[in-house]
Short mmCIF file of C-alpha atoms in Angstrom, two decimals:
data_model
loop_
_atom_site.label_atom_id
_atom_site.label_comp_id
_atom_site.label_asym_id
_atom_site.label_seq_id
_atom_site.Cartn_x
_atom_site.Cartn_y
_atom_site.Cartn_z
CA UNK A 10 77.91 33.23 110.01
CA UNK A 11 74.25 33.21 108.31
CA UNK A 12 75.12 34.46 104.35
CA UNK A 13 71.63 35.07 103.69
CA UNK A 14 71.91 38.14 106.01
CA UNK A 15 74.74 39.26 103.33
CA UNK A 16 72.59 37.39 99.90
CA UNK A 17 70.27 40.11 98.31
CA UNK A 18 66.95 38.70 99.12
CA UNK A 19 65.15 37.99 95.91
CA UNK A 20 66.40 35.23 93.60
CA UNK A 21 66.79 37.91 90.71
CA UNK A 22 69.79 39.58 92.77
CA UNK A 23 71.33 36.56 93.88
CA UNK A 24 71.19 35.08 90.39
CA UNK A 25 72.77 38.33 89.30
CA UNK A 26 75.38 38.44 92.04
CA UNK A 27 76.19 34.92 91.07
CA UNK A 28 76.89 35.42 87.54
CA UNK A 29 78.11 39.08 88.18
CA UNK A 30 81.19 37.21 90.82
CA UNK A 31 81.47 34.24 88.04
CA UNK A 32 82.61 37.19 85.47
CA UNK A 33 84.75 38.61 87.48
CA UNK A 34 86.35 35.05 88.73
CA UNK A 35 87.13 34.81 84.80
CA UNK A 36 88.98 38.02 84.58
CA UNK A 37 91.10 37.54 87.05
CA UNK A 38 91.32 33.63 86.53
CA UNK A 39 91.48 33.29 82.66
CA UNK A 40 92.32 37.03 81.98
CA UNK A 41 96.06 37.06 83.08
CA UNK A 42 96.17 33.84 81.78
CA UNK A 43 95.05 35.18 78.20
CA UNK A 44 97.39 38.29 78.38
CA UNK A 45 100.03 35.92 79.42
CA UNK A 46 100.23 34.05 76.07
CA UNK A 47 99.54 37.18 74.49
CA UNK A 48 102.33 38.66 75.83
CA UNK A 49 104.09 35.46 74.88
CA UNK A 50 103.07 36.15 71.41
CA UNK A 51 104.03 39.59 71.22
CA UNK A 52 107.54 39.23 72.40
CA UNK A 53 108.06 36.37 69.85
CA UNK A 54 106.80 38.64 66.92
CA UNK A 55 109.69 41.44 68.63
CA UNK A 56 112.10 39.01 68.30
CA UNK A 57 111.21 37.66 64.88
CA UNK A 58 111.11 41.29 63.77
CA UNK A 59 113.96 42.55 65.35
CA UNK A 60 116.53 40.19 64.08
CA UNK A 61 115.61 40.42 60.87
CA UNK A 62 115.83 44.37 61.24
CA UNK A 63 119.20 44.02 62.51
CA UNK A 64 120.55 40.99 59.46
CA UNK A 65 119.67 43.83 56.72
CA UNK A 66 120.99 46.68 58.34
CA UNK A 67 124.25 44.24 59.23
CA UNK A 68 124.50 43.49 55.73
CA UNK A 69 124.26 46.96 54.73
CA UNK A 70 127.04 48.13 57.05
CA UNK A 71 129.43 45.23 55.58
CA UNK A 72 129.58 46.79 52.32
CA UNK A 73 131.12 50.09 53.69
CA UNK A 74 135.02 49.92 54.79
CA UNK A 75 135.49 52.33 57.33
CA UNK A 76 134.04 53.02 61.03
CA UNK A 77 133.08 56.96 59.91
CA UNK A 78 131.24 55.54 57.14
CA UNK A 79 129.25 53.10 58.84
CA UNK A 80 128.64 55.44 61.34
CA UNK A 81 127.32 58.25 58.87
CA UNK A 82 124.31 56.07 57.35
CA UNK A 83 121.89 56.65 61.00
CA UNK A 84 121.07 59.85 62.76
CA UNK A 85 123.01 59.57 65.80
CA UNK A 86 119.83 61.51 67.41
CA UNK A 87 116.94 59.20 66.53
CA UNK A 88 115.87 58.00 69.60
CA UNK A 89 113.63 55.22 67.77
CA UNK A 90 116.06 53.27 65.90
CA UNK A 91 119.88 53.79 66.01
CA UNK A 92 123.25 52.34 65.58
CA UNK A 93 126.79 52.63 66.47
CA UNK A 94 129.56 51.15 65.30
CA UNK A 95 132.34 51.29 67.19
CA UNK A 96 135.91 49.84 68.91
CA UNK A 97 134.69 50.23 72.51
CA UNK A 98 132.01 47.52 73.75
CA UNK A 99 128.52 49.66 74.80
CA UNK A 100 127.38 50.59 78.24
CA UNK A 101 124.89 47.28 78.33
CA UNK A 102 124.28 44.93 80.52
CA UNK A 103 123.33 41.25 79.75
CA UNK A 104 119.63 40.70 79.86
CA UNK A 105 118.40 37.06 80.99
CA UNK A 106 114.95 37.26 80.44
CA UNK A 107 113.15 35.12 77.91
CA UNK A 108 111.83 37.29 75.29
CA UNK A 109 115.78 38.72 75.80
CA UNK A 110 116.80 34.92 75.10
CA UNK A 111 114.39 34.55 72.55
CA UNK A 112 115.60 37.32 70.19
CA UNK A 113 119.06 35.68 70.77
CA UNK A 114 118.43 32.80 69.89
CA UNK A 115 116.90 34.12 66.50
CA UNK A 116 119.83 35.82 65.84
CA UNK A 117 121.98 32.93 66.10
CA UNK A 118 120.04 30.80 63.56
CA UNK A 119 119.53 34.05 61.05
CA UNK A 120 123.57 34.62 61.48
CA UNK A 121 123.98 31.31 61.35
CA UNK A 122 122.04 30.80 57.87
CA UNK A 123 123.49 34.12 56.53
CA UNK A 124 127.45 32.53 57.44
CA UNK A 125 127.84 36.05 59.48
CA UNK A 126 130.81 35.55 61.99
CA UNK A 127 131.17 36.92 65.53
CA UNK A 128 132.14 36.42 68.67
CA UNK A 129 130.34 37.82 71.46
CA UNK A 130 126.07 38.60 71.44
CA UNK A 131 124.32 40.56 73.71
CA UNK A 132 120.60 41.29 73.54
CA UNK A 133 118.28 43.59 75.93
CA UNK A 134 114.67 44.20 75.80
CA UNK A 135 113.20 46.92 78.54
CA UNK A 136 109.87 47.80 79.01
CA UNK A 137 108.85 51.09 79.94
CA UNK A 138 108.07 51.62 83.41
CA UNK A 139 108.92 55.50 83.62
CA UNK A 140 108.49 58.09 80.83
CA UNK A 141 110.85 57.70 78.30
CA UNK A 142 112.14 60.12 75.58
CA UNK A 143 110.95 59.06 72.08
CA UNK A 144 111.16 61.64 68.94
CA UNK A 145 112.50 64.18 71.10
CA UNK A 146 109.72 64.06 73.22
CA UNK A 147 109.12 63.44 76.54
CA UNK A 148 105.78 61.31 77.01
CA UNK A 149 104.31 61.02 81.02
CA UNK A 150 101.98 58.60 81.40
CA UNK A 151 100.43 57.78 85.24
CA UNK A 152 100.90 55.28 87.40
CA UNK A 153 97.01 53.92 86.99
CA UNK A 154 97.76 53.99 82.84
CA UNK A 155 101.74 52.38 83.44
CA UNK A 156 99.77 49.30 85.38
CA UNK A 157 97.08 48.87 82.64
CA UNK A 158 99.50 48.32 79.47
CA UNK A 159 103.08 49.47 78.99
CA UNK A 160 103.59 51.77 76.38
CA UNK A 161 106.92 51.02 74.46
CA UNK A 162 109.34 48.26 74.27
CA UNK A 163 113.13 49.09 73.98
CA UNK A 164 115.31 45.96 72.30
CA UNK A 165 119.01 46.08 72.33
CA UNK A 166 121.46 44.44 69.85
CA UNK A 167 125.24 44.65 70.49
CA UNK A 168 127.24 42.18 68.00
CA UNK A 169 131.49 41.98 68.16
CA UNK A 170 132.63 40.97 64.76
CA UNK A 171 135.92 39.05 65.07
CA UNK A 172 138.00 42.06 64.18
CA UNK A 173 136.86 43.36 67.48
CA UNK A 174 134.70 46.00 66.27
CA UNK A 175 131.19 46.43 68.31
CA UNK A 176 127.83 47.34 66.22
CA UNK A 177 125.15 48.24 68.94
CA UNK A 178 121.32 48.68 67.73
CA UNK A 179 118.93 50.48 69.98
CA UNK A 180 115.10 50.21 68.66
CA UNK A 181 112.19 51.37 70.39
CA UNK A 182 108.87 49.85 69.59
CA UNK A 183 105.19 51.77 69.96
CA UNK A 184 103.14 48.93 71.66
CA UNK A 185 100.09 50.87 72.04
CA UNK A 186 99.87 54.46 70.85
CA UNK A 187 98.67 56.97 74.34
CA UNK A 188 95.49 57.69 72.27
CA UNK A 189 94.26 54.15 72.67
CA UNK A 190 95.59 54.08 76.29
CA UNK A 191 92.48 53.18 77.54
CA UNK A 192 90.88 51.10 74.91
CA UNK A 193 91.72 47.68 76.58
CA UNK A 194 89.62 49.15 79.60
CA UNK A 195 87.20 50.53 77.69
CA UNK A 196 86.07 47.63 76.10
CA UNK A 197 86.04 45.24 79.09
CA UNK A 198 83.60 47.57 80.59
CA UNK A 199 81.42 47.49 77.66
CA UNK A 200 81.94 43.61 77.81
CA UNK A 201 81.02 43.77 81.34
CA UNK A 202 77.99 46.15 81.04
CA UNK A 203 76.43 44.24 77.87
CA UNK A 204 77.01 40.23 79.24
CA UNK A 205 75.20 41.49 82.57
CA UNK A 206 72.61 43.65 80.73
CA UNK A 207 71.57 40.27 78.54
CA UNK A 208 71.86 38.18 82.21
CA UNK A 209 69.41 40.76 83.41
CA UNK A 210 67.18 40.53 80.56
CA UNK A 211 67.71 36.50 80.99
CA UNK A 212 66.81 36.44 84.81
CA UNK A 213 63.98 38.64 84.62
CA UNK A 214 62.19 36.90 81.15
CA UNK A 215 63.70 33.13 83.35
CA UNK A 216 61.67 34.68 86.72
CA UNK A 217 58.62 36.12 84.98
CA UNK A 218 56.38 33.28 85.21
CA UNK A 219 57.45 32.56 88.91
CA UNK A 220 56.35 36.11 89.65
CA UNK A 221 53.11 35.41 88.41
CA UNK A 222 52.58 32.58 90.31
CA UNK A 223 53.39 34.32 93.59
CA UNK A 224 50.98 37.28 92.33
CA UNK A 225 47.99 34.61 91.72
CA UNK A 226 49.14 33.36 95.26
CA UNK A 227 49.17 36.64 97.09
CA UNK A 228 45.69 37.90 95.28
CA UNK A 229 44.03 34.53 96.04
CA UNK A 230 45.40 35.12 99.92
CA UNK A 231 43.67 38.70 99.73
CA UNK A 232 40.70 38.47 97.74
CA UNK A 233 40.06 34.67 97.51
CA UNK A 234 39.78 35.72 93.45
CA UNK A 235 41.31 32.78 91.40
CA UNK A 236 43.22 33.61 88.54
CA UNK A 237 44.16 30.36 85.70
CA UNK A 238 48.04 30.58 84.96
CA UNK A 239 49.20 29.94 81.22
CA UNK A 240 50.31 26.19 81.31
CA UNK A 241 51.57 26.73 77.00
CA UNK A 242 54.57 28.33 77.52
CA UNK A 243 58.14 28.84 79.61
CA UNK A 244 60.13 25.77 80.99
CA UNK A 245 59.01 22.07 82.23
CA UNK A 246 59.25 22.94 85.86
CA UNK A 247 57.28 26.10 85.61
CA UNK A 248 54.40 24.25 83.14
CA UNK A 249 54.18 21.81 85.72
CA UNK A 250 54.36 24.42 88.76
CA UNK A 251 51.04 26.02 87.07
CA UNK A 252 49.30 23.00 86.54
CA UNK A 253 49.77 21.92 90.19
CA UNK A 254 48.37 25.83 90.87
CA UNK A 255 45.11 25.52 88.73
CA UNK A 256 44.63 22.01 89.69
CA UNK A 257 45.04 23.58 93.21
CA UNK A 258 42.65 26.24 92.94
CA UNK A 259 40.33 24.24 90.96
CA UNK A 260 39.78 22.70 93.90
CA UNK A 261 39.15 25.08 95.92
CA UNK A 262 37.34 26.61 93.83
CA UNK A 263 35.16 23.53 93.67
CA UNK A 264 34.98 23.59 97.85
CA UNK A 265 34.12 27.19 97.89
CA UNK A 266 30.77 26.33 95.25
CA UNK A 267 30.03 22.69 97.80
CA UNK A 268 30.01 25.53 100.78
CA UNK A 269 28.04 27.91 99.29
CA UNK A 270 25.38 25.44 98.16
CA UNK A 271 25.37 23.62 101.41
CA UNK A 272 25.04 27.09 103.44
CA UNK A 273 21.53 28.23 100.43
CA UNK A 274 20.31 24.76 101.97
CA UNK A 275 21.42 24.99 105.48
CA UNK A 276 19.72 28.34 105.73
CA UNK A 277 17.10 27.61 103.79
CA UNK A 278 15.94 24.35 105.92
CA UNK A 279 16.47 25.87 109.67
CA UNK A 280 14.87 28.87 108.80
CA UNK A 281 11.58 27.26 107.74
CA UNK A 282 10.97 25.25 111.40
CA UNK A 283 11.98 28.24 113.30
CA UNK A 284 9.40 30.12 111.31
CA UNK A 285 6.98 27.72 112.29
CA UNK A 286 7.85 27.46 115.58
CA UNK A 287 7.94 31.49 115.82
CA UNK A 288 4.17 31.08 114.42
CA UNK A 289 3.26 28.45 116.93
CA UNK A 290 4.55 30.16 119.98
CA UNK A 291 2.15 33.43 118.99
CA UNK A 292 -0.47 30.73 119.78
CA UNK A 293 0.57 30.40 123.62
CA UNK A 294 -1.71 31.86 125.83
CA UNK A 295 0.86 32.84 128.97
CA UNK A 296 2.19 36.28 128.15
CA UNK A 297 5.06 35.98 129.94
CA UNK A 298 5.96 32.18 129.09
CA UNK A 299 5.26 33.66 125.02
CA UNK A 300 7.44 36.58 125.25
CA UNK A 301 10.40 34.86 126.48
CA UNK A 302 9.77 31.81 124.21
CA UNK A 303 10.00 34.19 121.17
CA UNK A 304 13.10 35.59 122.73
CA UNK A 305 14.62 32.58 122.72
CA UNK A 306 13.39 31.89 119.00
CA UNK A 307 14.81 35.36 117.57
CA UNK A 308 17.86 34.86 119.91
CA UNK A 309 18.45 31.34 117.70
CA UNK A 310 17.71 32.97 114.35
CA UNK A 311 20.15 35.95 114.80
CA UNK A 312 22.83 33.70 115.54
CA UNK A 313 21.84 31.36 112.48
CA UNK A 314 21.80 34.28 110.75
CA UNK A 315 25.45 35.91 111.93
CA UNK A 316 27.25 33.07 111.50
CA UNK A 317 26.10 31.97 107.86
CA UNK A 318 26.99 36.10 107.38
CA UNK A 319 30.68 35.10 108.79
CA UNK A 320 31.20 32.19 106.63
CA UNK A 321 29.80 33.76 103.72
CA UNK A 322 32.64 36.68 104.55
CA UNK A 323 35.37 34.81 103.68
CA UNK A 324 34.42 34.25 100.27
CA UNK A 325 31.73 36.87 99.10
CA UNK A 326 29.57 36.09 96.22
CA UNK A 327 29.65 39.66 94.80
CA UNK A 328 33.43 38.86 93.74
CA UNK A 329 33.90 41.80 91.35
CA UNK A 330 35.90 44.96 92.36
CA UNK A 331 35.38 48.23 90.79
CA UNK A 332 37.00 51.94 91.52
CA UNK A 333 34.70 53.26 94.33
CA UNK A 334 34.95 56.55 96.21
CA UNK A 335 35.32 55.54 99.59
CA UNK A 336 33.98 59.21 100.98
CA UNK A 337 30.60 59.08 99.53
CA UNK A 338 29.94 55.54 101.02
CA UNK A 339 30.90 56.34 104.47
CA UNK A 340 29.31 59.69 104.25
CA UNK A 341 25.89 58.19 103.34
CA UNK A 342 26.27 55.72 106.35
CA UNK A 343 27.38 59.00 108.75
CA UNK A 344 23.91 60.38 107.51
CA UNK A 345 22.25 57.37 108.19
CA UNK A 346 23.60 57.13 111.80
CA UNK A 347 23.79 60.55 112.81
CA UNK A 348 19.48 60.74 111.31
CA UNK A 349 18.73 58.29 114.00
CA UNK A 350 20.33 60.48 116.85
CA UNK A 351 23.87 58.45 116.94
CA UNK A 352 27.27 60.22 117.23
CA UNK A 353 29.33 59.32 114.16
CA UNK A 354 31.91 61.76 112.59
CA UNK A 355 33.51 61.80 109.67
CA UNK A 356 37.01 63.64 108.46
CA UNK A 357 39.36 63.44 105.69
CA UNK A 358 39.43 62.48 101.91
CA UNK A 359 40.69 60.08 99.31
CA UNK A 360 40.38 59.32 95.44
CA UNK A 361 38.44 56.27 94.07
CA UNK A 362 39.65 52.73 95.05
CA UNK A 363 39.52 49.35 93.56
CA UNK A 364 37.10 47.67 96.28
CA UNK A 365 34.35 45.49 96.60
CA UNK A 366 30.95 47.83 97.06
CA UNK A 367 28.88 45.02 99.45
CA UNK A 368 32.00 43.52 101.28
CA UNK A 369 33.08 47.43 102.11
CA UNK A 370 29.68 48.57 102.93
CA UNK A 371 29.25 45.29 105.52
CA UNK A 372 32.20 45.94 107.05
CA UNK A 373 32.15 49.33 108.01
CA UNK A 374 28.65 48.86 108.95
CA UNK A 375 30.00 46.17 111.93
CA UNK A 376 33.19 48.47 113.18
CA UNK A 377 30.46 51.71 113.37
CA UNK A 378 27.98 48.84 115.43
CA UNK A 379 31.11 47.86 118.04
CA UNK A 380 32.29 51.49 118.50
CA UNK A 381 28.50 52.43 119.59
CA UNK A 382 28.08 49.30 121.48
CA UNK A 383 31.15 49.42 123.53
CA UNK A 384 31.36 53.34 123.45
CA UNK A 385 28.53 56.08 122.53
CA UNK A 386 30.55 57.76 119.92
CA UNK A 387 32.03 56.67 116.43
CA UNK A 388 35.08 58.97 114.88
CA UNK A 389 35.85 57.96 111.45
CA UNK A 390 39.11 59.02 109.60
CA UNK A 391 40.14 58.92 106.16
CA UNK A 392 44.06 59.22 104.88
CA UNK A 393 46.55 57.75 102.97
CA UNK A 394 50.30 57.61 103.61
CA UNK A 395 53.15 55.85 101.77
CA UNK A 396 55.52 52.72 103.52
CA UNK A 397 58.90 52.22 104.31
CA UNK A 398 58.86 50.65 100.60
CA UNK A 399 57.07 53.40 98.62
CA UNK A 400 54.02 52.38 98.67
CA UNK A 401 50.83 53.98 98.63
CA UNK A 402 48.42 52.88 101.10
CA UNK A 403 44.67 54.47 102.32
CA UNK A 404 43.78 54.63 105.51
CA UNK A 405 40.53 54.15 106.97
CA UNK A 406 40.44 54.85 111.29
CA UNK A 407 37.13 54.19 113.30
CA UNK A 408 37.94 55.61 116.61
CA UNK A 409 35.50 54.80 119.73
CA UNK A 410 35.77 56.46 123.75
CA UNK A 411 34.59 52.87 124.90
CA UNK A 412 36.94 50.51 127.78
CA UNK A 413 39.17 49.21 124.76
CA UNK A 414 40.71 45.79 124.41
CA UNK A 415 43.25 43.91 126.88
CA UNK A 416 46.61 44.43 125.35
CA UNK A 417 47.02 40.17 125.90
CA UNK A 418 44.29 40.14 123.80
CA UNK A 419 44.15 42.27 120.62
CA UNK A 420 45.92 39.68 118.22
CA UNK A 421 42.67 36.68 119.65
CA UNK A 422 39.64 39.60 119.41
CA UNK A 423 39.40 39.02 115.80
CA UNK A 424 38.86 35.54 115.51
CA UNK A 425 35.68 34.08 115.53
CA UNK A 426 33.22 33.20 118.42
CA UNK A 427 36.22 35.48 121.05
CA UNK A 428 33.93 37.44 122.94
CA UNK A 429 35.33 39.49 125.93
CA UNK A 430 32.02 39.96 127.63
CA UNK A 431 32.64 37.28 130.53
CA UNK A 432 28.47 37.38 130.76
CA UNK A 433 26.08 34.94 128.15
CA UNK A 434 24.15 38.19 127.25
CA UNK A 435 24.02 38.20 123.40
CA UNK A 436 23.32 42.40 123.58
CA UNK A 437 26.05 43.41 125.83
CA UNK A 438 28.41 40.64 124.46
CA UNK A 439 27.51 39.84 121.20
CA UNK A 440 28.25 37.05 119.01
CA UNK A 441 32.12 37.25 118.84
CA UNK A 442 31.55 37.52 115.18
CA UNK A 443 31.29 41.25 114.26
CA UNK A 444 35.28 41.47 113.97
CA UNK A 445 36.18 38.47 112.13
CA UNK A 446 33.18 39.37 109.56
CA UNK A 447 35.29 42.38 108.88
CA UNK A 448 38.53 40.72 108.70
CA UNK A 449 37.56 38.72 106.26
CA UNK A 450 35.62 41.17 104.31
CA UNK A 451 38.49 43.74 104.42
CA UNK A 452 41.06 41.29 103.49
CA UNK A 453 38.80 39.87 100.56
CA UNK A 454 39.39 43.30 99.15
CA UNK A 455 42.79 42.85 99.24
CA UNK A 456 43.33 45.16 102.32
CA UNK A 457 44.01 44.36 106.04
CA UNK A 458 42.92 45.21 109.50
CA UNK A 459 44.92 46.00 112.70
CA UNK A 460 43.59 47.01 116.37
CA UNK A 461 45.34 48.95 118.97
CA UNK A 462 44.68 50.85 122.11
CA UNK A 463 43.96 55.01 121.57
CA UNK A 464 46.47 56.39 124.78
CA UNK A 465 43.47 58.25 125.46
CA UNK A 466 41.48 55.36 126.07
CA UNK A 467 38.89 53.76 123.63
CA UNK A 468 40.03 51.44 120.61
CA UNK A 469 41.32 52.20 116.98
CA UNK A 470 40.42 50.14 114.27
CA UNK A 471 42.26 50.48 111.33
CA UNK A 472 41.62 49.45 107.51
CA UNK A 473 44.24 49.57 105.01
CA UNK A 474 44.60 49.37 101.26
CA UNK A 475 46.91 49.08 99.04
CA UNK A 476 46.36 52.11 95.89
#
């Protein structure tokens, strides 16, 4: 059985689950534990109370001489605290349990110190189980409230002096009042809300700075943007988890400025002998043998110059994002294409978005270039929808009536130098670039790119970010 199919799935909820089974473990561990010994507590203070009740009321009742007297000093109907003197031995059964035992055995040192003779003791305590009569009253209490706390405590004295005459006390003792019925549970919800509330706040201030190193993670992923985490504050293991970040991206950071300057000088010193040789080759007399010289010279320049534009994708130098309306960008490039007699459409509508101006502009430039090539017609369509999770994203759909893309082959199409043109001709082929120059300009915007099949034949090519 896998538990982590059953574990919540972020460390937050299974640190709170933890500590949220831990509590309860302790209430029903330590808990009935703790109420035992309070109980045991309780029923010693009954006893300790009781028989000294019962000495002074004894010692009262030995100072009148007859049985009417005695008799005369209690209400015979106060159901809280009564007592009887009589010659016949009361209706009660002997009780063996031990706060029973321990009231006895109170008695007999109290009776004991106080030289009071008998011969015969019997002591009962009952608790209440079923509503019992107290004042005149009958009080009902429910089988949920009976389970949580009993409500009064009965204890039963019966004493035979050696003249044979019985003196039976009945007292019945308010343990917890019906207006604080539900105080016990009460409070050990309040317990239970305010420990988890501070675990809560402790888990989330304990996770904060591991949050914001998956954040500087996930943004470096999208956008290649490298963000310095605080190395000053929170525990040992999470200083020393940032350091290991920034000395990370520091160098990458350092790789990405080595690339850069090594594509400036790359560029820089290719370009200059093909310019030269372009130059030189005007000079050859054979028209023919000139033209498809030069061909060959332009053919090796727009290559140079495609794939120092895919390398540079990855990592843009314009690195700064700003709100942009996405409409009026792709409607200026609809007007651009549609002025030079190309079918591009346009439909829907979005707010401003946090996006890269260049890297966007590039990229939708090289999806409007393969829906043309492979197709004569270029539908673009603008949305946004929320996820499964609530989240907003926009939608940007270039739609083309051209052959598509193998079904085998849509997750290989965008990465670099995969060209499904079987021939070597650069204009019907291409460069196997276009696609993975918008990959990586999209996702260095934070957004991402999927291909599928249109059922009516052609290709979709979808952009989506996050608002």
């Amino acid at each position: 059985m896998n538990l982590d199919r059953l574990l919540p799935k972020t460390s937050f909820g299974r640190f709170f689950l933890i500590n949220v089974i831990s509590l309860a473990l302790f209430w029903l561990l330590i808990q009935p534990m703790a109420n035992y010994w309070r109980n045991q507590a309780l029923f010693r203070m009954v006893a300790s109370n009781e028989s000294r009740l019962f000495l002074t009321h004894i010692r009262l009742l030995d100072k009148l001489p007859t049985i009417a007297e005695r008799n005369g000093l209690f209400n015979p109907n106060d159901d809280v605290f009564s007592i009887r003197v009589s010659h016949l031995p009361p209706d009660m059964p002997r009780d063996g349990s031990n706060c029973s035992q321990s009231l006895r055995r109170r008695l007999e040192r109290a009776f004991k110190q106080e030289n009071i003779r008998y011969t015969d003791l019997l002591t009962r305590i009952v608790v209440s189980h079923a509503p019992i009569t107290v004042m005149g009253s009958e009080e009902k209490y429910s089988d949920l409230e009976t389970f949580l706390t009993h409500h009064y405590m009965q204890a039963e004295i019966a004493l035979r002096r050696p003249d044979g005459i019985w003196i039976y006390a009945k007292h019945q003792i308010e343990i917890m009042p019906q207006n604080r019925l539900w105080l016990n549970t009460a409070a050990l919800a309040i317990e239970f809300l305010l420990v988890m509330s501070g675990v809560a706040l402790a888990l989330n201030w304990l996770l904060r700075p591991l949050r914001k190193l998956v954040a500087a993670t996930e943004r470096f992923g999208r956008t290649q943007e490298i963000t310095p985490l605080r190395t000053d504050s929170g525990p040992v293991e999470v200083r020393e988890a940032a350091s290991a970040f920034n000395r990370m991206f520091s160098s990458i950071q350092r790789s990405f400025e080595e690339r850069e300057r090594f594509l400036t000088s790359f560029s820089h010193d290719l370009r200059t002998p093909l310019t030269r040789l372009r130059l030189r080759l005007e000079q050859v007399a054979q028209d023919d043998l000139r033209e498809k010289l030069c061909a060959d010279v332009d053919d090796l320049t727009d290559t140079l110059n495609r794939t120092i534009t895919f390398l540079r994708s990855a990592r843009s130098i314009e690195d700064v994002r700003r709100p942009i309306a996405v409409m009026p960008l792709l409607e200026a490039l609809v007007e651009d294409r549609q002025g030079i007699g190309e079918q591009v459409t346009l439909n829907g509508n979005t707010a401003a978005v946090l996006l890269s101006w260049n890297r966007l502009r590039s990229a939708f430039e090289n999806v409007v270039d393969n829906a043309l090539r492979y197709g004569d017609c270029a539908d673009i369509e603008v949305h946004h929808e929320r996820d499964s999770e609530g989240r907003e994203w926009l939608y940007i759909d270039f739609r083309d009536n051209g052959p598509g893309i193998p079904e085998e082959k849509l997750e290989f199409v965008l990465e670099p130098y995969v060209r499904l043109e079987t021939s070597r001709n650069r204009k019907t082929g291409g460069h196997g670039l276009g696609l993975s120059i918008v990959r990586n300009l999209v996702e260095a915007s934070g957004g991402r790119v999927l291909l599928m099949n249109r059922p009516e034949g052609g290709l979709l090519v979808r952009m989506l970010f996050p608002l």
